[in-house]
Amino acid sequence: MGGAYSWSNVLADAARAVAVAPRLDPSLDAARVAVVGHSLGGFAALHTAAADPSVRAVAALASFDFGATAEEPADVLQQARAMFASDLLPLQGTSGDALFEEMMANGSAWRLADLAPRLAGRPVLLVAGEHDTVAPPARHHRPLVEAYRQEALTLPSDHAFSGHRIALTRAVIEFLDRSM
């Protein structure tokens, strides 16, 4: 696929998918749109829902909070820079340094906790893995739980929810059934 990969492009792609999906598939009910995302997808899901009032519900799983990360101490920032530089093989037009600099440039605008007022009145499910080393709950989940004061779940698992995907799937389905 062409184009250059960036965090901003992920946000734009997610917003575009929500906007066009009901037009592309007439069987979809545009009045019953929910977004669900994991890690970067959780970040994108929360931003997409906050920007689009037509989104009725959002589930964010092990969300990576780029805005909060941009405000972390130097050692955490170095870990983030190294993580962004790894596994770039399928991505075009970017680098770990470019992704890191984009996060730093957008830091405060991308804080997930700050989206809470724009999601007030809509169902939000926040899920974390207790042993997540990619998006540690203390930095990426608990501040959101406090800010959103919505439904939250912590599973005794890692970032990929290894060994707990059935429980995670059930929780998301039950949340969507209640919310839609």
XYZ file of C-alpha atoms in Angstrom:
180
model
C 0.000 0.000 0.000
C 1.331 3.414 -0.851
C 1.714 6.442 1.328
C 3.774 7.192 4.383
C 3.014 5.615 7.735
C 2.490 7.929 10.698
C 0.433 8.057 13.871
C -1.546 10.962 12.363
C -2.333 8.882 9.282
C -3.594 6.062 11.519
C -5.979 8.537 13.177
C -7.123 9.835 9.783
C -7.611 6.294 8.455
C -9.703 5.293 11.479
C -11.918 8.373 11.155
C -12.337 7.758 7.428
C -13.255 4.090 7.974
C -16.007 5.064 10.419
C -17.293 7.734 8.049
C -17.429 5.597 4.906
C -18.208 2.099 6.182
C -22.007 2.557 6.278
C -21.935 3.945 2.727
C -19.823 1.060 1.444
C -22.036 -1.577 3.040
C -25.724 -0.619 3.111
C -26.438 -3.474 5.531
C -24.553 -1.564 8.239
C -26.700 0.591 10.500
C -25.089 4.048 10.591
C -26.962 4.772 13.827
C -25.277 1.848 15.598
C -21.559 2.446 15.050
C -19.068 1.330 17.669
C -15.295 1.273 17.452
C -12.978 -1.209 19.129
C -9.193 -1.068 19.040
C -6.143 -2.658 20.627
C -2.937 -0.813 21.578
C -2.419 1.815 18.838
C -5.924 0.826 17.735
C -7.257 1.671 21.210
C -5.620 5.082 20.937
C -7.208 5.529 17.492
C -10.608 4.228 18.646
C -10.801 6.724 21.518
C -9.699 9.629 19.306
C -12.115 8.601 16.545
C -15.077 8.329 18.902
C -14.211 11.613 20.626
C -14.138 13.416 17.261
C -17.282 11.786 15.850
C -20.485 12.019 17.897
C -22.138 9.445 15.618
C -19.988 6.748 17.259
C -22.259 5.287 19.947
C -19.724 3.256 21.922
C -15.992 2.607 22.094
C -13.865 -0.183 23.548
C -10.153 0.476 24.006
C -8.005 -2.562 24.753
C -4.491 -2.083 26.160
C -4.508 1.431 24.712
C -1.149 3.047 24.179
C -1.400 6.672 25.294
C 1.039 8.558 23.067
C 0.191 11.880 24.708
C 0.939 10.682 28.213
C 4.072 8.908 26.996
C 5.379 12.158 25.494
C 5.380 13.612 29.036
C 7.305 10.738 30.643
C 10.874 10.886 32.013
C 13.850 10.386 29.698
C 14.255 6.659 30.434
C 10.651 5.923 29.416
C 11.038 8.080 26.313
C 14.149 6.125 25.321
C 12.201 2.871 25.659
C 9.429 4.285 23.476
C 11.914 5.415 20.823
C 13.476 1.924 20.756
C 10.068 0.251 20.588
C 8.982 2.461 17.674
C 12.195 1.599 15.784
C 11.588 -2.151 16.047
C 9.403 -4.084 13.604
C 9.131 -1.324 10.995
C 9.635 -3.731 8.087
C 6.082 -3.554 6.664
C 5.773 0.203 7.175
C 6.683 2.652 4.421
C 7.885 6.219 4.555
C 8.761 6.344 8.226
C 11.352 5.535 10.848
C 11.425 5.002 14.563
C 12.819 8.506 14.967
C 10.060 10.016 12.794
C 7.360 8.250 14.818
C 8.993 9.330 18.074
C 9.257 12.961 16.937
C 5.611 12.920 15.813
C 4.569 11.684 19.257
C 6.616 14.407 20.951
C 5.227 17.137 18.665
C 1.615 16.113 19.366
C 2.041 15.104 22.996
C -0.497 17.155 24.908
C -3.045 17.119 22.052
C -2.989 13.328 22.049
C -3.510 12.665 25.784
C -6.266 10.077 26.042
C -7.474 11.222 29.462
C -8.242 14.643 27.983
C -10.797 13.068 25.620
C -13.081 12.050 28.495
C -15.381 15.105 28.346
C -16.020 14.548 24.631
C -17.039 10.947 25.339
C -19.261 11.736 28.329
C -22.678 10.178 27.920
C -21.447 7.458 25.589
C -20.411 3.980 26.744
C -16.660 3.409 26.971
C -14.957 0.138 27.897
C -11.314 0.328 28.980
C -9.423 -2.972 29.222
C -5.848 -3.548 30.379
C -3.530 -6.466 30.873
C -2.196 -6.480 34.417
C 1.267 -7.611 33.219
C 1.410 -5.410 30.110
C 4.951 -4.142 29.522
C 4.107 -2.303 26.270
C 1.312 -0.150 27.729
C 1.820 -0.542 31.482
C -1.533 -0.040 33.244
C -0.146 2.484 35.731
C 0.646 4.894 32.877
C -1.777 3.912 30.126
C -4.906 2.512 31.804
C -5.429 3.796 35.342
C -5.342 7.500 34.396
C -8.050 6.794 31.808
C -10.181 4.887 34.294
C -10.002 7.895 36.626
C -10.744 10.423 33.887
C -13.502 8.527 32.112
C -15.209 6.960 35.130
C -16.624 4.346 32.769
C -16.533 0.582 32.558
C -13.051 -0.836 33.147
C -11.548 -4.283 33.266
C -8.050 -5.516 34.070
C -7.215 -9.069 33.053
C -4.306 -11.031 34.570
C -2.464 -11.003 31.265
C 0.068 -9.290 29.017
C -0.311 -6.747 26.205
C -1.640 -9.399 23.793
C -4.045 -10.785 26.401
C -2.365 -14.170 25.985
C -4.418 -16.874 27.635
C -7.313 -14.472 28.212
C -8.613 -13.742 24.729
C -11.864 -15.651 25.256
C -12.585 -13.627 28.407
C -11.635 -10.444 26.552
C -13.875 -11.323 23.603
C -16.795 -12.080 25.914
C -16.314 -8.798 27.777
C -16.292 -6.790 24.532
C -19.341 -8.597 23.127
C -21.275 -8.124 26.374
C -20.295 -4.446 26.444
C -21.448 -3.935 22.855
C -24.705 -5.820 23.488
C -25.461 -3.516 26.457
C -24.339 -0.378 24.636
C -25.920 -0.694 21.241
